[in-house]
Coordinates of C-alpha atoms and ligand atoms in Angstrom, one line a residue:
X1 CA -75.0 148.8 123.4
X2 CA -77.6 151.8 122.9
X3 CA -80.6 151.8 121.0
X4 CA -82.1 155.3 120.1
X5 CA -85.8 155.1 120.2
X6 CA -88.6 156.3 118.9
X7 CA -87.0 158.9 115.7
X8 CA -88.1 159.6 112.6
X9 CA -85.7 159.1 109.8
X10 CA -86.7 161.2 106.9
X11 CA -86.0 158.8 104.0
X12 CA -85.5 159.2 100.3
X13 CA -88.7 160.1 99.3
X14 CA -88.9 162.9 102.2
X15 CA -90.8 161.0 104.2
X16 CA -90.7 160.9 108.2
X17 CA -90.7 157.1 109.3
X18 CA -90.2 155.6 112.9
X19 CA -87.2 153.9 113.1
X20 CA -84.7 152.5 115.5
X21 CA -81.4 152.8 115.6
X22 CA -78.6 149.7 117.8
X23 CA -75.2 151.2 118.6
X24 CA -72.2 148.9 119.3
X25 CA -69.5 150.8 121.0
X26 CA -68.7 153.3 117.8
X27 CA -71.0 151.7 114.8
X28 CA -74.3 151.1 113.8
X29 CA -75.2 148.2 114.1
X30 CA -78.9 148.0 113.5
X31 CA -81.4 150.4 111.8
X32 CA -85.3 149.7 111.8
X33 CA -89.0 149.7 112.9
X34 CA -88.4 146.0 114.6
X35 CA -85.5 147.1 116.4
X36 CA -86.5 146.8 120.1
X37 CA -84.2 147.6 123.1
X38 CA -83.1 145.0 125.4
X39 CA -83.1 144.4 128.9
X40 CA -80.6 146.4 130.6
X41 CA -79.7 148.3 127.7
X42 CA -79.1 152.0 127.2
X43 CA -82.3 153.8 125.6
X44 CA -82.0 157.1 124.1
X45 CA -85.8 158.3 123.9
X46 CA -85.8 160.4 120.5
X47 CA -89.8 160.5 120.6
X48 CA -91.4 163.5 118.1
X49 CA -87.2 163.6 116.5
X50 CA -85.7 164.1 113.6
X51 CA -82.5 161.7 113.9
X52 CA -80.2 162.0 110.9
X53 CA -76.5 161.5 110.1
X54 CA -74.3 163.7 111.8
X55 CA -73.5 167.1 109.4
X56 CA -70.1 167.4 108.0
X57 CA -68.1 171.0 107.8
X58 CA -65.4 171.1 105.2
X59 CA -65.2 174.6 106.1
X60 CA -63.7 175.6 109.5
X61 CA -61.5 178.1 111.2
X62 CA -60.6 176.7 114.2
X63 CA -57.5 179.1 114.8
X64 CA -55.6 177.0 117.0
X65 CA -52.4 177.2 116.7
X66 CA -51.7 180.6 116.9
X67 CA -54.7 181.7 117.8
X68 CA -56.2 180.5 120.7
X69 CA -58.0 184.1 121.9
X70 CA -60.4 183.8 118.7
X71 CA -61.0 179.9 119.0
X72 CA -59.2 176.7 120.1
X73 CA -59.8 173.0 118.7
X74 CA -61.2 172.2 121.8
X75 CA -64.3 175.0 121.8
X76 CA -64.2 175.1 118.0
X77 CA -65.2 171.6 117.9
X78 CA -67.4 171.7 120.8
X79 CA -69.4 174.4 118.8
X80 CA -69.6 172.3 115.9
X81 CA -71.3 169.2 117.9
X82 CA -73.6 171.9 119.4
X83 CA -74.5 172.3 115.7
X84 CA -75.0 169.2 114.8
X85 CA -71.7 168.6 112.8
X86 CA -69.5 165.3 113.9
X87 CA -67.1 165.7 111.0
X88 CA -65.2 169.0 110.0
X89 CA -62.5 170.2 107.9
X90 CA -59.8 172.6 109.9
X91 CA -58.6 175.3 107.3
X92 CA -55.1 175.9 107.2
X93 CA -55.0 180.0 107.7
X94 CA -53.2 179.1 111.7
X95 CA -50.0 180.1 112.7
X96 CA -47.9 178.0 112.2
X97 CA -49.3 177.2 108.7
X98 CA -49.9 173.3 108.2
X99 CA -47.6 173.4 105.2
X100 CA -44.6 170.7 106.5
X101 CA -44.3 167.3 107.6
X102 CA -43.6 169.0 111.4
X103 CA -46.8 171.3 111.8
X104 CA -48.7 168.8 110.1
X105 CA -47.7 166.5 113.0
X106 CA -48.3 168.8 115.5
X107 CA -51.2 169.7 114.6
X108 CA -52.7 166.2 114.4
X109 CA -51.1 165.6 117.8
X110 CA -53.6 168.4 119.1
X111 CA -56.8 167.3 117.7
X112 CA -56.0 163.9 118.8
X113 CA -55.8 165.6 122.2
X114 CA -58.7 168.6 122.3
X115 CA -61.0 168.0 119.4
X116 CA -64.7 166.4 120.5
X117 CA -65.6 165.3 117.3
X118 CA -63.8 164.4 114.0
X119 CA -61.3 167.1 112.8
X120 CA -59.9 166.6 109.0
X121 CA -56.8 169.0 108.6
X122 CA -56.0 170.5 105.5
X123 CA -52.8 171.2 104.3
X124 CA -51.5 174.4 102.9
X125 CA -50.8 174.9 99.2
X126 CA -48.0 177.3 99.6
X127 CA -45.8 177.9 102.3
X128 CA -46.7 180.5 105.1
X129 CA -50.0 180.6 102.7
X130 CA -48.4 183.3 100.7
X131 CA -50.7 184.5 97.8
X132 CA -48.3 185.9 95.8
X133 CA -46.4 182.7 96.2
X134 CA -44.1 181.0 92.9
X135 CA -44.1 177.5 92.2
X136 CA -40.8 176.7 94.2
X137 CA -42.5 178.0 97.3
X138 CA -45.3 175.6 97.3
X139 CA -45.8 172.9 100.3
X140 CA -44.0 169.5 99.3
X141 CA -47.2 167.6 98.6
X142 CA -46.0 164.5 99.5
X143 CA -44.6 165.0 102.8
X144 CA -48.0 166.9 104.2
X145 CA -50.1 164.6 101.9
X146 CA -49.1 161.9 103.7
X147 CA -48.9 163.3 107.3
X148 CA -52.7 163.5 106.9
X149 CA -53.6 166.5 105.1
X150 CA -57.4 165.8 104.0
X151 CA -56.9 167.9 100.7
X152 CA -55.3 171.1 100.2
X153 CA -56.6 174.8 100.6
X154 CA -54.7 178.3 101.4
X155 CA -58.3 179.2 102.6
X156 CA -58.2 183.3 103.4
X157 CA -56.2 183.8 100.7
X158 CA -56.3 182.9 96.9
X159 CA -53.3 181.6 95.1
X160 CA -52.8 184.8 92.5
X161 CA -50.8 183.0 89.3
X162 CA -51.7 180.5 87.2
X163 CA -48.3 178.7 86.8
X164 CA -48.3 178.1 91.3
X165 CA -52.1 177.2 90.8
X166 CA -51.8 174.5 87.9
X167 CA -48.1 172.9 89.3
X168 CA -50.3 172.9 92.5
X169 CA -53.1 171.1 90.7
X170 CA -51.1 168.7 89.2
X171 CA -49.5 168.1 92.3
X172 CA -52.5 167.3 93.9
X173 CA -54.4 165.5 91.4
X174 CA -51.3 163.2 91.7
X175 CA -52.4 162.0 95.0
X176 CA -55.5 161.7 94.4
X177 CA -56.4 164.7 96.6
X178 CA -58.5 168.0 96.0
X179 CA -57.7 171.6 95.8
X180 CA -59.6 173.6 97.5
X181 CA -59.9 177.3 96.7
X182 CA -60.5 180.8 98.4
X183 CA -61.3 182.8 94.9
X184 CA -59.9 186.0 95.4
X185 CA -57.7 188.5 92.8
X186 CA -55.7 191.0 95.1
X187 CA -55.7 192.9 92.3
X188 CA -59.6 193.1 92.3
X189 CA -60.6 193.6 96.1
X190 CA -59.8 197.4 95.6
X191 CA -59.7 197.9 99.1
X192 CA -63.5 197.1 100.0
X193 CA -65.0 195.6 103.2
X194 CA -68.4 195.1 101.7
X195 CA -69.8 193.9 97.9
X196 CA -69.5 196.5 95.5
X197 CA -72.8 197.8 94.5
X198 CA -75.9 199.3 95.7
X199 CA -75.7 199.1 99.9
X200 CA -71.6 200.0 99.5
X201 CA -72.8 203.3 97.9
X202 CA -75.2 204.3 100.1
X203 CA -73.2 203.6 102.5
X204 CA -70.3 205.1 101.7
X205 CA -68.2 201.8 101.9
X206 CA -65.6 200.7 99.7
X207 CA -66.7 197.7 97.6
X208 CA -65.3 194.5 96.0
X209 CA -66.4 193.9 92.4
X210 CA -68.1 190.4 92.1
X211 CA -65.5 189.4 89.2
X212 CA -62.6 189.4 92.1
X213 CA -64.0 185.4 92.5
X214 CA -65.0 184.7 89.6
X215 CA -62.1 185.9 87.3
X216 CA -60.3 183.1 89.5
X217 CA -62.9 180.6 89.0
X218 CA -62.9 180.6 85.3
X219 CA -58.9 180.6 85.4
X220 CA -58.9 177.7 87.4
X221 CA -61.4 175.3 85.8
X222 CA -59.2 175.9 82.8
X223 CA -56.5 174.4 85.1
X224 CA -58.4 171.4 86.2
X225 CA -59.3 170.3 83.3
X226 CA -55.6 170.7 82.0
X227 CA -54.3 169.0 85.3
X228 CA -57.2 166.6 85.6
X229 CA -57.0 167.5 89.6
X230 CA -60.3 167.9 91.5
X231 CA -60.8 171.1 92.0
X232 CA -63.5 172.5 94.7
X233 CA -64.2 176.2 94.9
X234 CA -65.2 177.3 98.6
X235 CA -68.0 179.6 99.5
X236 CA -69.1 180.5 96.1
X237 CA -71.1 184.1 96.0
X238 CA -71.9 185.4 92.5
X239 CA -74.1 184.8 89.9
X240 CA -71.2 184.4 87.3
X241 CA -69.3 181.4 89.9
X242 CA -72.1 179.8 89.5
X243 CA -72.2 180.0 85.9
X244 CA -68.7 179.6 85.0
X245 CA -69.2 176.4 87.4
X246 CA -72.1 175.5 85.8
X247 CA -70.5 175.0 82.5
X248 CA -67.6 173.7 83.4
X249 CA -69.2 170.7 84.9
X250 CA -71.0 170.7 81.8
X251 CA -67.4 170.5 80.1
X252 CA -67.2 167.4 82.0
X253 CA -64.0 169.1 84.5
X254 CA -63.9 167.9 87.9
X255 CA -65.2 170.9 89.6
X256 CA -67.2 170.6 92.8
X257 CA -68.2 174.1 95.3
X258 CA -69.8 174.7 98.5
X259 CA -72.1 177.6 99.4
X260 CA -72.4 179.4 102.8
X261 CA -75.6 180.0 105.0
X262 CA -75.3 183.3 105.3
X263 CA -74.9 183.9 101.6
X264 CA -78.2 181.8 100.7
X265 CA -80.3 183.5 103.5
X266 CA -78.8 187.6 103.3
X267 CA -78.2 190.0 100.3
X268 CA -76.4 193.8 100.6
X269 CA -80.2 194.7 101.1
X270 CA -79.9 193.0 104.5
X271 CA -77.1 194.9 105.7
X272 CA -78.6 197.4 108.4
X273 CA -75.2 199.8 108.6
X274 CA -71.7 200.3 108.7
X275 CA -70.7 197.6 110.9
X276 CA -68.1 194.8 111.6
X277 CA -70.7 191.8 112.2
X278 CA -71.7 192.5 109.0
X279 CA -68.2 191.7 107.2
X280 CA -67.5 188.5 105.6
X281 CA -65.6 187.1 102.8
X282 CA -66.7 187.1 100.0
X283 CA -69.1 189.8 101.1
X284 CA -72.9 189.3 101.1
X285 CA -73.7 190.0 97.2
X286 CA -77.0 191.4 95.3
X287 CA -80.6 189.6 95.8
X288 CA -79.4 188.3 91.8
X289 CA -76.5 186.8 93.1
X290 CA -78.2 185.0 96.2
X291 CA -81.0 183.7 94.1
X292 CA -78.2 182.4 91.5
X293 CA -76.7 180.4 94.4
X294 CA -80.4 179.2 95.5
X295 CA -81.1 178.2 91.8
X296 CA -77.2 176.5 91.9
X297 CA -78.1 174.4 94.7
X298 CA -81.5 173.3 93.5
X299 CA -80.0 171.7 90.4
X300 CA -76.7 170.4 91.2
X301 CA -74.2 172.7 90.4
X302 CA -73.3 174.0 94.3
X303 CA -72.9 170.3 95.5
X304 CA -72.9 171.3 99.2
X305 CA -73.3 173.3 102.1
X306 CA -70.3 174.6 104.4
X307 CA -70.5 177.5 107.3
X308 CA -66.9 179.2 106.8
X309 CA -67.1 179.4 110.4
X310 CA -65.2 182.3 111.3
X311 CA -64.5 183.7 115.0
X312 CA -62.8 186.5 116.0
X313 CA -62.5 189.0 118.9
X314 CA -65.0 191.0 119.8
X315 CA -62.6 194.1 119.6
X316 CA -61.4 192.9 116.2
X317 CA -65.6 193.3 115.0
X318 CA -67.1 196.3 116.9
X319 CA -65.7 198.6 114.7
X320 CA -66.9 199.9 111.2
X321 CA -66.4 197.4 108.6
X322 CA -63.5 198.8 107.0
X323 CA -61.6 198.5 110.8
X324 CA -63.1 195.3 111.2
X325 CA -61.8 192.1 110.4
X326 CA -63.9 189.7 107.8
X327 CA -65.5 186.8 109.0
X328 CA -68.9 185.5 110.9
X329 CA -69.0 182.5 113.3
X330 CA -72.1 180.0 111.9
X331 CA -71.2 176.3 113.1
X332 CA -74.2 176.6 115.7
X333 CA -76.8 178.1 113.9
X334 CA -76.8 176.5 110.7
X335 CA -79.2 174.0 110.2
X336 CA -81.5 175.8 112.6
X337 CA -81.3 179.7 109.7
X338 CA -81.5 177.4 106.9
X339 CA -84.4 175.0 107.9
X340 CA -86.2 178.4 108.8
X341 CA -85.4 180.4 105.8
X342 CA -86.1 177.5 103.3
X343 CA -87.6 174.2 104.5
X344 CA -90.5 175.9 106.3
X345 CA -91.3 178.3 103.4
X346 CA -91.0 175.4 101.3
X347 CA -88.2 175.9 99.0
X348 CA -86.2 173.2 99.7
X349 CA -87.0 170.0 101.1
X350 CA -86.2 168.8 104.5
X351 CA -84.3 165.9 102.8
X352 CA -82.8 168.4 100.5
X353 CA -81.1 170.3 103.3
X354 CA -80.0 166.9 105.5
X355 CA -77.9 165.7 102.4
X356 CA -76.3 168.9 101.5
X357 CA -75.2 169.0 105.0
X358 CA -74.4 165.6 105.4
X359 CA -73.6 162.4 102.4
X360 CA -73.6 165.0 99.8
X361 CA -70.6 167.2 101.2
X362 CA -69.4 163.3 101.9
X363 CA -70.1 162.5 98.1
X364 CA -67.8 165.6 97.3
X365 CA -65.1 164.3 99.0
X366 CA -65.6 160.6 98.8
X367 CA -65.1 160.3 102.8
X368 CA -66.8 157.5 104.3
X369 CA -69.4 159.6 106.5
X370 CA -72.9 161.5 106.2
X371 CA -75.2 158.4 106.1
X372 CA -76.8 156.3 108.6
X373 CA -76.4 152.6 107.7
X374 CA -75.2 149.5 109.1
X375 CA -71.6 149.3 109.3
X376 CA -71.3 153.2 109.6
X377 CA -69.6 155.3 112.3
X378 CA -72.0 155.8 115.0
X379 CA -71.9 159.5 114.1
X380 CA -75.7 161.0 114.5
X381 CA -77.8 163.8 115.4
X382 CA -81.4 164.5 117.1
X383 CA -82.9 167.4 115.7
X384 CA -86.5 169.1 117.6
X385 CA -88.0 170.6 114.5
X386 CA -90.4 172.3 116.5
X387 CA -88.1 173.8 118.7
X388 CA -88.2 177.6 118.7
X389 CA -85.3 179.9 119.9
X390 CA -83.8 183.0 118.9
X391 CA -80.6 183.5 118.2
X392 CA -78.3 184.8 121.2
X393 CA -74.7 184.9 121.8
X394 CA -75.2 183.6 125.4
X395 CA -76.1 180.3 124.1
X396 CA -72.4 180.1 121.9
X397 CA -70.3 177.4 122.7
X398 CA -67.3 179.0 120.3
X399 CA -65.6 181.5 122.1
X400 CA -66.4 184.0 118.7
X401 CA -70.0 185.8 119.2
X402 CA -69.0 187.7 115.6
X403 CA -72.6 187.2 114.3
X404 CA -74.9 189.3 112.5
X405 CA -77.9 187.3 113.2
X406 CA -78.9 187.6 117.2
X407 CA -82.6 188.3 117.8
X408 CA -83.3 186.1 114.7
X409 CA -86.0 183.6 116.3
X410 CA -85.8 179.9 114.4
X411 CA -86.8 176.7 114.7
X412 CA -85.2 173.4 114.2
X413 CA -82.7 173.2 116.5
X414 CA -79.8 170.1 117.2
X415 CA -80.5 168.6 120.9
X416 CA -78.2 165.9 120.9
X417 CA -75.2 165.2 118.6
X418 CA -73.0 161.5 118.6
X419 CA -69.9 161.2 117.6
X420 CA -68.8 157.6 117.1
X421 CA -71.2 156.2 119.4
X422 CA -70.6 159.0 122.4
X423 CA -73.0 162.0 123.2
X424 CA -70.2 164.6 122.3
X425 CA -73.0 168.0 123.0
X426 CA -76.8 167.5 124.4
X427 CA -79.5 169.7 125.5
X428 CA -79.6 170.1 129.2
Ligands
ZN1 ZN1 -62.2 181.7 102.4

C-alpha cells in the first residue's frame, strides 16, 4: 500500500485542501485529511502539490504501426505520462489502418505490450481511411466495435458525403459508440498550409477558408440528430463551429467537441514566418475565432480539452509550410501553456482547467476515469504549480520536437504521473 502525503486537492469550490490519498495495488482506496501512513508503508511526500486525477487525451497520434520514425506506442505514451495524461485515445491515421477485426487485434496486442499508460484505440470509419469513401467501403462496425475500438474517427481526414457519414452514424449510434470527426471539405482546403486571412496574405501563403470545418459541422449535426448517434467534432477552430455547435446542442442533438491548446493560446497574429512548426490542422485561425473557442469553453459548448498530439520528422517540418507536413506535438506541454496562458491571468479557474482535462473529457465519453475517489483506478498526477521552465525540445520524451513553442517559459509543470497505482514518468 502507498499513501501520497501531504497534497492539496483543489475541490469543487476551487479550493486547495490537504488531503491524503491510500493506494491498494491499482485503486484508491482512501481519500482524506485523517488519512495517516502506516508503519512500513510507502509514502509519497506531495508537500506544497497539486495532486489531481490523471488527464485523459482523446486525441493522439501515436503512429505506430507504420510509423515508428515519427513515434511509437511505447515513447508516445511515455510522453503522455510526462504530461500528466494516464488515459489516451490512439487515432486511427497508422498504417495499417485499424479498420478490421485483424489490425484491430494487432494493434491491441501492441499496446498491451509497449504502452506505459492506458491506450483506447479507435477504429476507422472507412477502410484505408479513404475520404472520398462510399457507404459499401465503410469498416464493418461490428467486427472492430467489438475487437475494442473505443469509438470511431478517420482522424486526418474528413468523411466528404453525407450518405457514408449518416449510414456511418447510424452504424455507430447502434452500438452505442461515438463518431468522432476531423471536419474538413477537400473541396474547401484550396491548397493552403495556413488559415486564410490576414497572416496568409502577408505572407504570401495559401490559405484555407474557415467554412472548410464548419460547412462539415453543420452537415453533420443534421445527421446526428437524424441518426440519433453521438456525434463529437475534434479540434474545433472557428467562430462559426462553435456556433453551429452551439445551437445544435441547443436543438437538443447529441453533439459533444474538444478544443486544442494551441488553438486557445495562438491566433495567425502569432505566426512569426513561413515556417513548418508553425503548420497544423485546422490552422491557427483569427484572434475572433480563438476568443469564440475561449468564450465556447467558458459556457459549455467545447466540452473538453484534447492536444492532437502530432509528431513528425524533423525533415518532414523544417521546410516552409507549404513543404511541410501539418501537425504539432503538445502531450508534454499542455497543462503547463494552458495554466500559464489562462489560470495565472485569471481567465479560467484552476478547477476549470483540471476538469476539462480530466472527468469532463471522461463525462464526454462516459469512461470510468478523470476523478479521484474511492473505488477509482489509481490513476493520478502531482503537479508543482510553482514550477518554472521553458519550453525546450531536449526535455521531449516523444521522439517529435515539431513545436512551435520552445523558449516559451511556464509554470505548472507534472512531476510525477500514476497510472493504476505505478509511477509510470517522475521528475528526477
Ligand atoms: Zn484531425
Amino acid at each position: 500500500m502507498t499513501v501520497i502525503a501531504n497534497g492539496f486537492i483543489i475541490n469543487e469550490f476551487n479550493e486547495p485542501t490537504r488531503c491524503n490519498i491510500r493506494l491498494e495495488e491499482e485503486k484508491i482506496v482512501e481519500i482524506g485529511s485523517d488519512v495517516k501512513p502506516l508503519p512500513g508503508e510507502k509514502v509519497i511526500d506531495a508537500t506544497d502539490l497539486i495532486v489531481t486525477a490523471g488527464f485523459i487525451d482523446v486525441h493522439v497520434h501515436l503512429r505506430e504501426p507504420g510509423f515508428e520514425q515519427k513515434e511509437t506506442i511505447a515513447s508516445g505514451t511515455l510522453a503522455a505520462a510526462h504530461g500528466g495524461f494516464t488515459t489516451i485515445c490512439a487515432m486511427p491515421n497508422t498504417n495499417p489502418v485499424p479498420d478490421s477485426a485483424a489490425n484491430m487485434q494487432a494493434l491491441n496486442k501492441r499496446i498491451k505490450a509497449d504502452a506505459k499508460i492506458r491506450v483506447l484505440p479507435y477504429g476507422a470509419i472507412t477502410k484505408q481511411l479513404k475520404a472520398d469513401a462510399t457507404v459499401e467501403e465503410l469498416v464493418d462496425f461490428d467486427e472492430v466495435g467489438a475487437n475494442g475500438a473505443f469509438a470511431f474517427s478517420d482522424d486526418g481526414v474528413g468523411v466528404q458525403t453525407a450518405g457514408t457519414m449518416y449510414k456511418a452514424m447510424a452504424e455507430a449510434a447502434r452500438l452505442n459508440k461515438a463518431i468522432v470527426a476531423h471536419c474538413e471539405d477537400n473541396s474547401l482546403i484550396l491548397g493552403g498550409s495556413m488559415h486564410d486571412g490576414r497572416r496568409s496574405e502577408q505572407l504570401g501563403v495559401k490559405g484555407i477558408p474557415s467554412v472548410c470545418e464548419s460547412v462539415q459541422i453543420a452537415r453533420d449535426v443534421l445527421l446526428a440528430e437524424a441518426t440519433g448517434a453521438h456525434y463529437h467534432v475534434c479540434h474545433v477552430s472557428t467562430v462559426e463551429s462553435v456556433r453551429v455547435i452551439r445551437d445544435a446542442k441547443a436543438a437538443g442533438i447529441h453533439v459533444t467537441c474538444e478544443v486544442c491548446p494551441h488553438h486557445l493560446i495562438s491566433d495567425e497574429n502569432d505566426i512569426t514566418g513561413d515556417t513548418g512548426n508553425w503548420k497544423m490542422n485546422p490552422p491557427l485561425r483569427a484572434t475572433r475565432d480563438r476568443q469564440a473557442l475561449i468564450a465556447g469553453l467558458m459556457d459549455g459548448t467545447i466540452d473538453c480539452i484534447s492536444t492532437d498530439h502530432a509528431p513528425h520528422c524533423e525533415h518532414e517540418k523544417c521546410g516552409k509550410m507549404a513543404d511541410s507536413a501539418f501537425g504539432i506535438v503538445g502531450s508534454e506541454t499542455a497543462f503547463a501553456q494552458l495554466y500559464t496562458h489562462f489560470v495565472k491571468t485569471k481567465i479560467f479557474t484552476l478547477k476549470q482547467l483540471l476538469d476539462w482535462m480530466s472527468s469532463d473529457v471522461a463525462r464526454t465519453f462516459n469512461l470510468p476515469y478523470g476523478k479521484l475517489e474511492v473505488g477509482a483506478s489509481a490513476d493520478i498526477v502531482l503537479i508543482d504549480l510553482d514550477k518554472e521552465k521553458t519550453i525546450t525540445t531536449d526535455d521531449f520524451l516523444s521522439q517529435g520536437k515539431n513545436t512551435p513553442y520552445t523558449g516559451q517559459t511556464c509554470s505548472g509543470w507534472p512531476v510525477h504521473t500514476i497510472y493504476a497505482g505505478q509511477t509510470v514518468w517522475m521528475e528526477d
